[in-house]
Coordinates of C-alpha atoms in Angstrom, one line a residue:
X326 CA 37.3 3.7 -3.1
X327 CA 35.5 1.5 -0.6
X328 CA 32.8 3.4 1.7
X329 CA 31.4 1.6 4.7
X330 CA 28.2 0.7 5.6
X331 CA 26.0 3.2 7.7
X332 CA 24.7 2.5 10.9
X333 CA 21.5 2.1 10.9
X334 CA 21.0 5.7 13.1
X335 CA 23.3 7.5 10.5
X336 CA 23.5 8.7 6.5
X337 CA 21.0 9.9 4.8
X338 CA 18.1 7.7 5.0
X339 CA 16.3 6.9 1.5
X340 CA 14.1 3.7 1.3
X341 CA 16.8 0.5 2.1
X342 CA 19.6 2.6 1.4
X343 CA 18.8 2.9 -2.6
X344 CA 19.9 5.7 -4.9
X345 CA 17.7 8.9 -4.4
X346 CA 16.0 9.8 -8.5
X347 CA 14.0 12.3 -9.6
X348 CA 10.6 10.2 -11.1
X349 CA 10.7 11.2 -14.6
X350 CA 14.4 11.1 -14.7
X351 CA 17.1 8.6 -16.7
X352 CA 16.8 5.9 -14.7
X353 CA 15.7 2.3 -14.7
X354 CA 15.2 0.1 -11.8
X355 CA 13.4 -3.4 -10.5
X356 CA 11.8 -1.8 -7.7
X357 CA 10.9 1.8 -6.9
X358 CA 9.1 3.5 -4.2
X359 CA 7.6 6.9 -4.4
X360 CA 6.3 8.7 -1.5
X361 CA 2.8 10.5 -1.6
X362 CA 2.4 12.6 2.1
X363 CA -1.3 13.4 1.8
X364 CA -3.8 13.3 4.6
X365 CA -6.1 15.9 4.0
X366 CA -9.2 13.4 3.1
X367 CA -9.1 11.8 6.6
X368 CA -12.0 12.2 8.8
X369 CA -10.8 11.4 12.1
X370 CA -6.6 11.6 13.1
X371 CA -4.6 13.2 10.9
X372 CA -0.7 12.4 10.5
X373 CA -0.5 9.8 7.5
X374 CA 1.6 12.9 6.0
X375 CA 4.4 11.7 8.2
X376 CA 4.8 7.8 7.4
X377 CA 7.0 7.8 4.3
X378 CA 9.6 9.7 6.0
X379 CA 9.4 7.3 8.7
X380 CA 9.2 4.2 6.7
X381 CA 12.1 5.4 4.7
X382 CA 13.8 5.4 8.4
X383 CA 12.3 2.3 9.4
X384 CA 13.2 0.8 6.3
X385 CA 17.3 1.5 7.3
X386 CA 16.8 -1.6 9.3
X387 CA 15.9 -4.1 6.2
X388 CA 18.6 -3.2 3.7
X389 CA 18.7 -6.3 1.0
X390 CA 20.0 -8.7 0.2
X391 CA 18.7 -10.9 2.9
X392 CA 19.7 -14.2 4.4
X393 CA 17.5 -16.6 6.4
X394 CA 18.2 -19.5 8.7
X395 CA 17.8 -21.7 5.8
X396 CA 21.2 -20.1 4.1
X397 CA 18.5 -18.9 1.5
X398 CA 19.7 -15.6 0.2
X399 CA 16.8 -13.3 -1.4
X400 CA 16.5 -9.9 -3.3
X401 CA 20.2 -10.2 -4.2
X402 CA 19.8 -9.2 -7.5
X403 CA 16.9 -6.7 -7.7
X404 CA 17.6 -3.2 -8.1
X405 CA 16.0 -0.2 -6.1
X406 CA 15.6 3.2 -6.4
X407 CA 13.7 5.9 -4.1
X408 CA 11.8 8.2 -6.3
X409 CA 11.5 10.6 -3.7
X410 CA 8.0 12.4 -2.6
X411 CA 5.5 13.5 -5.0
X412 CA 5.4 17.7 -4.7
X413 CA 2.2 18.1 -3.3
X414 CA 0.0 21.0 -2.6
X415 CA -1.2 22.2 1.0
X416 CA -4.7 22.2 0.3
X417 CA -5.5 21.6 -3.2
X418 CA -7.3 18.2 -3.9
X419 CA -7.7 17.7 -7.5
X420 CA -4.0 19.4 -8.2
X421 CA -2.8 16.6 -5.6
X422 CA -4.4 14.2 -7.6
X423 CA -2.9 15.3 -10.4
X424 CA 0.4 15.0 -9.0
X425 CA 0.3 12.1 -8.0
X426 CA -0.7 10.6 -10.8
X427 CA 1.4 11.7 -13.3
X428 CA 4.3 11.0 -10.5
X429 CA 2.9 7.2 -10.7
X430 CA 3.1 6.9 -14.3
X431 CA 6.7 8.5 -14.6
X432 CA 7.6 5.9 -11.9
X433 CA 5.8 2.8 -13.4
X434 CA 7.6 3.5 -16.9
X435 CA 11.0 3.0 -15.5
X436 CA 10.7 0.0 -12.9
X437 CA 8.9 -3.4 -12.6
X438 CA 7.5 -3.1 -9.2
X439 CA 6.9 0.4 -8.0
X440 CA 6.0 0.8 -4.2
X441 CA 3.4 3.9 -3.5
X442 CA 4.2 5.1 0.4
X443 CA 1.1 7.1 1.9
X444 CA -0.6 9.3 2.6
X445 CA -4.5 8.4 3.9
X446 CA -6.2 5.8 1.8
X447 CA -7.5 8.2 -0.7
X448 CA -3.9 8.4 -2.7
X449 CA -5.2 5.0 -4.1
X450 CA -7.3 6.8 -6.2
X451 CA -4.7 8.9 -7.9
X452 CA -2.2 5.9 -7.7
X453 CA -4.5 3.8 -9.7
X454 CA -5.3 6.0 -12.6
X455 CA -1.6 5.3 -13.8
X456 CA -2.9 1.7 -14.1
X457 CA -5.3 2.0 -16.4
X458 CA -3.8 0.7 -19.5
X459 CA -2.8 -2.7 -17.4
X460 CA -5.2 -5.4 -18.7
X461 CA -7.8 -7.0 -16.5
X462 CA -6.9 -5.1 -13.2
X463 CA -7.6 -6.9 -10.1
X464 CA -7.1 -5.6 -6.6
X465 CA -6.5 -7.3 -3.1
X466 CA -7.3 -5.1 -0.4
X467 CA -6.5 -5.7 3.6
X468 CA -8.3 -3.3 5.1
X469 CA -10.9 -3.3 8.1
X470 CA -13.2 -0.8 6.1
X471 CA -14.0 -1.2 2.4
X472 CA -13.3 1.8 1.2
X473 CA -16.2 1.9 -1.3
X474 CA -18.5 4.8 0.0
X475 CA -20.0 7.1 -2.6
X476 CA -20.5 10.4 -0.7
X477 CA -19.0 11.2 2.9
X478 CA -19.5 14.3 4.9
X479 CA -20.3 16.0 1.6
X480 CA -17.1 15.2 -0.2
X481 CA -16.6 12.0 -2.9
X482 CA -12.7 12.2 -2.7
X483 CA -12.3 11.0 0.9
X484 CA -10.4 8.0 2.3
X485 CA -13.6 6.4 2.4
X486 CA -14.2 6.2 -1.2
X487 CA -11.2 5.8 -3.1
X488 CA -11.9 2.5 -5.1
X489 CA -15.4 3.5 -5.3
X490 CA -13.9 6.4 -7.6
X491 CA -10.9 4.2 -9.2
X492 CA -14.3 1.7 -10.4
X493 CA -15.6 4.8 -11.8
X494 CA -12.8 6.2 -14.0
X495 CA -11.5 2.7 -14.6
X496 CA -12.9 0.4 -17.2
X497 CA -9.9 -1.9 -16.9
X498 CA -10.6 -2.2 -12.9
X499 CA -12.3 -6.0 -13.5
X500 CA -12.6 -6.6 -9.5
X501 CA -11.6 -6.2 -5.6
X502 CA -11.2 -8.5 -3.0
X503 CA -11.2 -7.0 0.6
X504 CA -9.9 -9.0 3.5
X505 CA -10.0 -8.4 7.5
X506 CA -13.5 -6.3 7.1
X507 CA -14.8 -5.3 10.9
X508 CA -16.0 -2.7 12.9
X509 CA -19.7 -1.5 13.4
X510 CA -19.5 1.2 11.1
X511 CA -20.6 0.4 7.5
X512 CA -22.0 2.1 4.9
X513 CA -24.9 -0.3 3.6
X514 CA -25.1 1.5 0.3
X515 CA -21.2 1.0 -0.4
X516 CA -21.8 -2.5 0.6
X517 CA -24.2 -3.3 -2.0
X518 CA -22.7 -1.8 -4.4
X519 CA -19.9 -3.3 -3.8
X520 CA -21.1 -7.2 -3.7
X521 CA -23.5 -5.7 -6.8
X522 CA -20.3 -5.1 -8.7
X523 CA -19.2 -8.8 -7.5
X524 CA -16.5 -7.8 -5.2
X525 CA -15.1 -10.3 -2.7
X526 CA -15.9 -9.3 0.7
X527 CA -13.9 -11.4 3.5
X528 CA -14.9 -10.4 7.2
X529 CA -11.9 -10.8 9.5
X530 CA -14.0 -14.0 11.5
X531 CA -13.8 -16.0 7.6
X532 CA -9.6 -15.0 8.5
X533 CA -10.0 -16.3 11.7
X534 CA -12.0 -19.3 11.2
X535 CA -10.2 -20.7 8.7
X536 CA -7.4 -18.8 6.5
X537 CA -6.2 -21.3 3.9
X538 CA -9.8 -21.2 3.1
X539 CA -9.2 -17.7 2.4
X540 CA -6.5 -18.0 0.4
X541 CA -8.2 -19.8 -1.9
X542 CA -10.5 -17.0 -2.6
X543 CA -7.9 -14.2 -3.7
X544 CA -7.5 -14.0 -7.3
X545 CA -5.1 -16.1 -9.4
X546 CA -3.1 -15.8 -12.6
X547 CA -4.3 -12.0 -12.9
X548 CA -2.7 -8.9 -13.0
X549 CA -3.0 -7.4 -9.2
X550 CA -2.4 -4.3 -6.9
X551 CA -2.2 -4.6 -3.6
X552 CA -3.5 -1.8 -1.3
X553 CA -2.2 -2.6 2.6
X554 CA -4.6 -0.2 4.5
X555 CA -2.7 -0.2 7.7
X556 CA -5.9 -0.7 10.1
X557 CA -6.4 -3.9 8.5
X558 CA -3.9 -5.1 11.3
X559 CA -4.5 -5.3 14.9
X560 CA -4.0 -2.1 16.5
X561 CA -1.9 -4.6 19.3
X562 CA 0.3 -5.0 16.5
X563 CA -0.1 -1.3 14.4
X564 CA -1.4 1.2 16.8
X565 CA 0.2 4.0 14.8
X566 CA -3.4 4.6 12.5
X567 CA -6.1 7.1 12.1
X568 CA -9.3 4.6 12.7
X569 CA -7.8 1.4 14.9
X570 CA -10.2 -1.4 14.7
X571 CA -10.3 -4.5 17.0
X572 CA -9.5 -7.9 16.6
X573 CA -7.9 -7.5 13.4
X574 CA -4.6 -9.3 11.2
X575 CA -1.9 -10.4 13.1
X576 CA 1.2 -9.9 11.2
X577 CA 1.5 -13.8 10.1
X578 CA -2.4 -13.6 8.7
X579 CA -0.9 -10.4 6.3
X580 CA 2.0 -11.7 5.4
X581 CA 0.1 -15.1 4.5
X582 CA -2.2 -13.5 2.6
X583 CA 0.2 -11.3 1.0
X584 CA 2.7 -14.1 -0.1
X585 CA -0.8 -16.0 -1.3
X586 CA -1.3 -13.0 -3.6
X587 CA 2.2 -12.5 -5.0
X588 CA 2.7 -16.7 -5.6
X589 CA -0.7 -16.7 -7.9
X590 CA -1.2 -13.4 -9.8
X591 CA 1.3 -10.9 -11.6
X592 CA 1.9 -8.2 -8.9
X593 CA 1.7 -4.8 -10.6
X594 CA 1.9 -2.5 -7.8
X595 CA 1.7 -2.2 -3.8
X596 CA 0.5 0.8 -2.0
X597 CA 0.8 1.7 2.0
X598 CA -1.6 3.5 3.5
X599 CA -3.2 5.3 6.8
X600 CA 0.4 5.0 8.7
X601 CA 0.1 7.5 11.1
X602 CA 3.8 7.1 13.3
X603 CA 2.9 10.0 15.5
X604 CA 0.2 7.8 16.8
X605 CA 2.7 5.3 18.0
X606 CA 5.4 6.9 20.3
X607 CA 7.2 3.1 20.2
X608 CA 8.1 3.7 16.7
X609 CA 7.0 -0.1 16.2
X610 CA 4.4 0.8 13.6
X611 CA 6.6 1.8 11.0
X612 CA 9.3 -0.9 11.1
X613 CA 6.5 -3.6 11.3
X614 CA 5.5 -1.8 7.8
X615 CA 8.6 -1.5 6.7
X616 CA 9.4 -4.8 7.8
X617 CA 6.0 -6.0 5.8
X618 CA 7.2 -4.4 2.5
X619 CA 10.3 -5.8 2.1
X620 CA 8.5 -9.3 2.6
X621 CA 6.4 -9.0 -0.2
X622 CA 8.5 -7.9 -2.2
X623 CA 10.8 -11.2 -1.5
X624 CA 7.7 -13.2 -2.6
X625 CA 6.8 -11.3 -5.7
X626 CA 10.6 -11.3 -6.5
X627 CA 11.2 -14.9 -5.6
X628 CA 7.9 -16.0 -8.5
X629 CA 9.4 -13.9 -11.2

């Protein structure tokens, strides 16, 4: 029997239409995506608990395979899955973490390219600790804050200091690089440690200035996760965020430095993060992001 295709407005709507699995189930898969709806580490505007049901919806609108201008077709022949959400607590940090970690490693056993949906930037934490037996670890970061605080507001498991705490419990975390840093607000202790641990640090006027300059500096031939930290983009292009920064990525910077990433390293993982669509009444926020995912994942797929 033939079914027809949903409208985009109808059906039920898992990530690009794929199979709905349980993470630890009997299942294998090129791509999967995992939701983690956790924003209980923010310190300013909550609602990242919403985005992965909205960038599952979002997503309805860039179903693969896709064909270009060009008559190029792409992601023909990679498989998806949605993994569903991790089952998280209300209030209960560390069993969160928990969670989500073991939910991560289920997930990473059974595809190639798993795709983490948050959830405030803290999840990366979590997310990461199912990484730790990948060799060499590398991570490119767009983000307008770094991310790398030690303490904040009496708490070390905010969304200000989740790679601070991955570098901690992760001897195989070798470096970060952090791209579209702004704002007035930093933490000068993170930022030494930070450049003492030999991070790359790349202000968003080095993007401006001069990006294929940039792109030389990500890393190359290593084994990489990338972290998209929403914020890292203009809030005139993603409004729908917690901490909005000026004068940030326009969509064509990301996705430059994005496809950069995925043509010179070994693309491990990809989280979303701090995608807050009640923010954004236009609903443009998520379907950018969505939009934004499925790119990437054209590039990593297309250097397999």
């Amino acid at each position: 029997m033939t079914h027809p295709t949903h409208l985009t407005y109808s059906g039920i709507p898992t990530f690009a239409r794929a199979p709905l699995v349980d993470p630890s189930g009997d299942w294998r898969s090129d791509v999967a995506v995992l939701g983690v709806p956790f924003d209980i580490a923010l310190g300013f505007r909550p609602g990242a608990r919403f985005a992965p049901r909205a960038l599952r919806e979002a997503s309805l609108r860039s179903v693969p395979p896709f064909t270009g201008l060009d008559g190029r077709t792409r992601l023909a022949d990679v498989t998806f899955v949605d993994a569903s959400d991790v089952i998280l607590p209300s209030l209960e940090p560390e069993l969160a973490h928990e969670r989500t970690t073991e939910a991560a490693r289920a997930v990473r056993q059974r595809c190639k390219v798993p795709v983490f949906l948050g959830g405030d930037h803290s999840v990366s934490y979590p997310l990461l600790r199912a990484f730790a037996d990948v060799p060499d670890l590398h991570i490119v970061q767009l983000d307008a804050h770094l991310d790398f605080t030690d303490v904040r507001n009496d708490t070390r498991w905010s969304n200000s200091s989740p790679f601070r705490r991955a570098c901690e419990a992760l001897p195989n975390l070798t470096h970060i690089t952090t791209v579209g840093l702004r704002g007035l607000r930093f933490d000068p202790e993170a930022v030494a440690a930070a450049r003492a641990r030999g991070h790359t640090l790349i202000p968003m006027e080095d993007v401006t200035a001069d990006l294929n300059a940039v792109l030389e500096r990500l890393p190359q031939g290593k084994n990489v996760y990338v972290s998209v930290d929403v914020d890292g983009f203009d809030p005139a292009v993603i409004p729908g965020t917690s901490s909005p920064e000026p004068d940030g990525l326009t969509y064509a910077q990301g996705m430059k430095i994005l496809a950069a990433a995925a043509a010179k390293n070994n693309i491990v993982g990809m989280d979303v993060v701090e995608l807050a669509p009640n923010l954004d009444p236009t609903g443009r926020s998520e379907l950018l992001m969505a939009r934004l995912m499925m790119e990437t994942l054209c590039e990593v797929f297309d250097h397999v």
